[in-house]
PDB file of C-alpha atoms in Angstrom:
ATOM      1  CA  MET A   1     -32.976 -18.943  86.743  1.00 64.00           C
ATOM      2  CA  PRO A   2     -36.211 -17.689  85.233  1.00 87.00           C
ATOM      3  CA  ILE A   3     -36.914 -16.932  81.541  1.00 93.00           C
ATOM      4  CA  THR A   4     -36.167 -13.401  80.973  1.00 94.00           C
ATOM      5  CA  LEU A   5     -36.800 -10.651  78.275  1.00 96.00           C
ATOM      6  CA  SER A   6     -34.488  -7.985  77.360  1.00 96.00           C
ATOM      7  CA  GLU A   7     -35.907  -4.446  77.408  1.00 97.00           C
ATOM      8  CA  SER A   8     -36.025  -4.283  73.588  1.00 96.00           C
ATOM      9  CA  ALA A   9     -37.847  -7.670  73.535  1.00 97.00           C
ATOM     10  CA  ALA A  10     -40.288  -6.408  76.008  1.00 97.00           C
ATOM     11  CA  ARG A  11     -40.797  -3.155  74.069  1.00 97.00           C
ATOM     12  CA  GLU A  12     -41.353  -5.076  70.814  1.00 97.00           C
ATOM     13  CA  ILE A  13     -43.963  -7.489  72.521  1.00 97.00           C
ATOM     14  CA  LYS A  14     -45.780  -4.488  73.938  1.00 97.00           C
ATOM     15  CA  SER A  15     -45.723  -2.811  70.500  1.00 96.00           C
ATOM     16  CA  ILE A  16     -47.192  -5.805  68.899  1.00 96.00           C
ATOM     17  CA  ILE A  17     -49.911  -6.087  71.526  1.00 97.00           C
ATOM     18  CA  GLN A  18     -50.952  -2.528  70.833  1.00 96.00           C
ATOM     19  CA  GLN A  19     -50.932  -2.940  66.923  1.00 96.00           C
ATOM     20  CA  GLN A  20     -53.147  -5.884  67.231  1.00 96.00           C
ATOM     21  CA  ASN A  21     -55.383  -4.018  69.575  1.00 96.00           C
ATOM     22  CA  LEU A  22     -55.238  -6.777  72.333  1.00 96.00           C
ATOM     23  CA  PRO A  23     -56.073  -5.944  75.967  1.00 95.00           C
ATOM     24  CA  ALA A  24     -52.669  -5.153  77.341  1.00 93.00           C
ATOM     25  CA  ASP A  25     -53.647  -6.065  80.896  1.00 93.00           C
ATOM     26  CA  GLN A  26     -54.788  -9.540  79.919  1.00 94.00           C
ATOM     27  CA  THR A  27     -52.460 -10.382  77.011  1.00 97.00           C
ATOM     28  CA  LYS A  28     -49.439 -12.862  77.920  1.00 97.00           C
ATOM     29  CA  LEU A  29     -46.520 -14.120  76.039  1.00 97.00           C
ATOM     30  CA  ARG A  30     -46.591 -17.866  75.905  1.00 97.00           C
ATOM     31  CA  VAL A  31     -43.093 -19.237  75.400  1.00 95.00           C
ATOM     32  CA  GLY A  32     -42.374 -22.913  74.474  1.00 93.00           C
ATOM     33  CA  VAL A  33     -40.430 -25.419  72.451  1.00 90.00           C
ATOM     34  CA  LYS A  34     -41.685 -28.245  70.070  1.00 86.00           C
ATOM     35  CA  GLY A  35     -39.849 -30.997  68.343  1.00 78.00           C
ATOM     36  CA  GLY A  36     -38.501 -30.004  64.884  1.00 68.00           C
ATOM     37  CA  GLY A  37     -36.373 -27.623  63.201  1.00 60.00           C
ATOM     38  CA  CYS A  38     -32.904 -28.183  61.857  1.00 62.00           C
ATOM     39  CA  SER A  39     -31.507 -28.911  65.274  1.00 60.00           C
ATOM     40  CA  GLY A  40     -34.116 -30.905  67.063  1.00 74.00           C
ATOM     41  CA  PHE A  41     -36.228 -28.423  68.875  1.00 80.00           C
ATOM     42  CA  SER A  42     -37.782 -25.178  67.666  1.00 86.00           C
ATOM     43  CA  TYR A  43     -38.772 -22.097  69.831  1.00 87.00           C
ATOM     44  CA  MET A  44     -42.369 -20.954  69.989  1.00 93.00           C
ATOM     45  CA  LEU A  45     -43.766 -17.431  70.908  1.00 94.00           C
ATOM     46  CA  ASP A  46     -47.452 -16.689  71.125  1.00 96.00           C
ATOM     47  CA  LEU A  47     -49.582 -14.047  72.449  1.00 97.00           C
ATOM     48  CA  THR A  48     -52.524 -15.354  74.289  1.00 95.00           C
ATOM     49  CA  GLU A  49     -55.387 -13.927  76.550  1.00 93.00           C
ATOM     50  CA  GLU A  50     -55.925 -17.435  77.908  1.00 89.00           C
ATOM     51  CA  PRO A  51     -55.441 -17.645  81.787  1.00 83.00           C
ATOM     52  CA  LYS A  52     -52.551 -19.589  83.362  1.00 86.00           C
ATOM     53  CA  ALA A  53     -53.242 -23.428  82.698  1.00 87.00           C
ATOM     54  CA  GLU A  54     -52.520 -26.081  85.398  1.00 91.00           C
ATOM     55  CA  GLY A  55     -48.720 -26.746  85.178  1.00 88.00           C
ATOM     56  CA  ASP A  56     -47.707 -23.473  83.563  1.00 93.00           C
ATOM     57  CA  GLU A  57     -44.828 -21.487  85.046  1.00 91.00           C
ATOM     58  CA  GLU A  58     -45.799 -17.810  85.172  1.00 92.00           C
ATOM     59  CA  LEU A  59     -43.151 -15.065  85.197  1.00 93.00           C
ATOM     60  CA  GLU A  60     -42.894 -11.345  84.398  1.00 94.00           C
ATOM     61  CA  ALA A  61     -40.106  -9.228  82.844  1.00 94.00           C
ATOM     62  CA  HIS A  62     -40.315  -5.546  82.018  1.00 95.00           C
ATOM     63  CA  GLY A  63     -44.076  -5.530  82.517  1.00 95.00           C
ATOM     64  CA  VAL A  64     -44.755  -8.440  80.131  1.00 96.00           C
ATOM     65  CA  LYS A  65     -46.442 -11.563  81.829  1.00 96.00           C
ATOM     66  CA  ILE A  66     -44.783 -14.778  80.383  1.00 96.00           C
ATOM     67  CA  LEU A  67     -46.281 -18.267  80.421  1.00 96.00           C
ATOM     68  CA  CYS A  68     -44.398 -21.473  79.819  1.00 95.00           C
ATOM     69  CA  ASP A  69     -45.534 -25.140  80.188  1.00 94.00           C
ATOM     70  CA  MET A  70     -43.248 -27.320  82.427  1.00 92.00           C
ATOM     71  CA  LYS A  71     -42.156 -29.497  79.603  1.00 91.00           C
ATOM     72  CA  SER A  72     -40.907 -26.515  77.706  1.00 92.00           C
ATOM     73  CA  TYR A  73     -39.548 -24.902  80.819  1.00 92.00           C
ATOM     74  CA  LEU A  74     -36.958 -27.734  81.428  1.00 89.00           C
ATOM     75  CA  TYR A  75     -35.347 -26.691  77.928  1.00 87.00           C
ATOM     76  CA  LEU A  76     -35.939 -22.831  78.571  1.00 92.00           C
ATOM     77  CA  ASN A  77     -35.036 -22.492  82.326  1.00 91.00           C
ATOM     78  CA  GLY A  78     -32.461 -19.539  82.205  1.00 93.00           C
ATOM     79  CA  VAL A  79     -33.053 -18.483  78.562  1.00 94.00           C
ATOM     80  CA  GLU A  80     -32.995 -14.689  77.624  1.00 95.00           C
ATOM     81  CA  ILE A  81     -35.092 -13.472  74.794  1.00 95.00           C
ATOM     82  CA  ASP A  82     -33.766 -10.416  72.925  1.00 95.00           C
ATOM     83  CA  PHE A  83     -35.071  -8.658  69.959  1.00 94.00           C
ATOM     84  CA  LYS A  84     -32.631  -7.341  67.324  1.00 92.00           C
ATOM     85  CA  ASP A  85     -33.608  -4.819  64.574  1.00 89.00           C
ATOM     86  CA  GLU A  86     -30.470  -4.794  62.210  1.00 86.00           C
ATOM     87  CA  VAL A  87     -29.658  -4.315  58.504  1.00 83.00           C
ATOM     88  CA  MET A  88     -29.594  -8.126  58.096  1.00 79.00           C
ATOM     89  CA  GLY A  89     -32.980  -8.482  59.581  1.00 80.00           C
ATOM     90  CA  ARG A  90     -35.156  -8.080  62.633  1.00 88.00           C
ATOM     91  CA  GLY A  91     -36.550 -10.788  64.972  1.00 90.00           C
ATOM     92  CA  PHE A  92     -36.272 -12.298  68.356  1.00 92.00           C
ATOM     93  CA  VAL A  93     -33.080 -13.990  69.494  1.00 88.00           C
ATOM     94  CA  PHE A  94     -32.890 -16.644  72.191  1.00 90.00           C
ATOM     95  CA  LYS A  95     -29.806 -16.919  74.429  1.00 90.00           C
ATOM     96  CA  ASN A  96     -30.257 -20.423  75.883  1.00 87.00           C
ATOM     97  CA  PRO A  97     -27.750 -21.848  78.314  1.00 87.00           C
ATOM     98  CA  ASN A  98     -29.345 -25.241  77.890  1.00 79.00           C
ATOM     99  CA  ALA A  99     -28.516 -25.479  74.114  1.00 74.00           C
ATOM    100  CA  THR A 100     -25.740 -27.731  73.258  1.00 69.00           C
ATOM    101  CA  SER A 101     -25.764 -26.483  69.635  1.00 63.00           C
ATOM    102  CA  THR A 102     -27.936 -24.106  67.593  1.00 67.00           C
ATOM    103  CA  CYS A 103     -28.868 -23.743  64.071  1.00 58.00           C
ATOM    104  CA  GLY A 104     -27.367 -20.967  61.839  1.00 55.00           C
ATOM    105  CA  CYS A 105     -30.998 -19.186  61.637  1.00 53.00           C
ATOM    106  CA  GLY A 106     -31.118 -19.344  65.500  1.00 54.00           C
ATOM    107  CA  SER A 107     -34.723 -20.643  65.664  1.00 56.00           C
ATOM    108  CA  SER A 108     -33.821 -24.122  66.651  1.00 55.00           C
ATOM    109  CA  PHE A 109     -31.545 -25.959  68.999  1.00 54.00           C
ATOM    110  CA  THR A 110     -30.268 -29.271  70.496  1.00 62.00           C
ATOM    111  CA  ALA A 111     -30.141 -29.882  74.266  1.00 58.00           C
TER     112      ALA A 111
END
């Protein structure tokens, strides 16, 4: 299963690209994980204009190009990235079928 974005996450990413005056046709969302956080791994999101690196998985969802290195892809295969804008806060939310547990803040997980 690929990494997917909800429509609201894709809208928010496109809005950020526009607000930062980045070239929409060249800007990609880099998704990854790194060691750390309260549960062992933390999610990373970054906008980049760099081309696909060797070993990157390249995907697309709702018009947003997504890059993910192969090491991170092992933990993120099948993840859905959503965006919530609610009274208690706004931000990206990860629905990761590979996570055996997540922290209360939702920004880190155990696999």
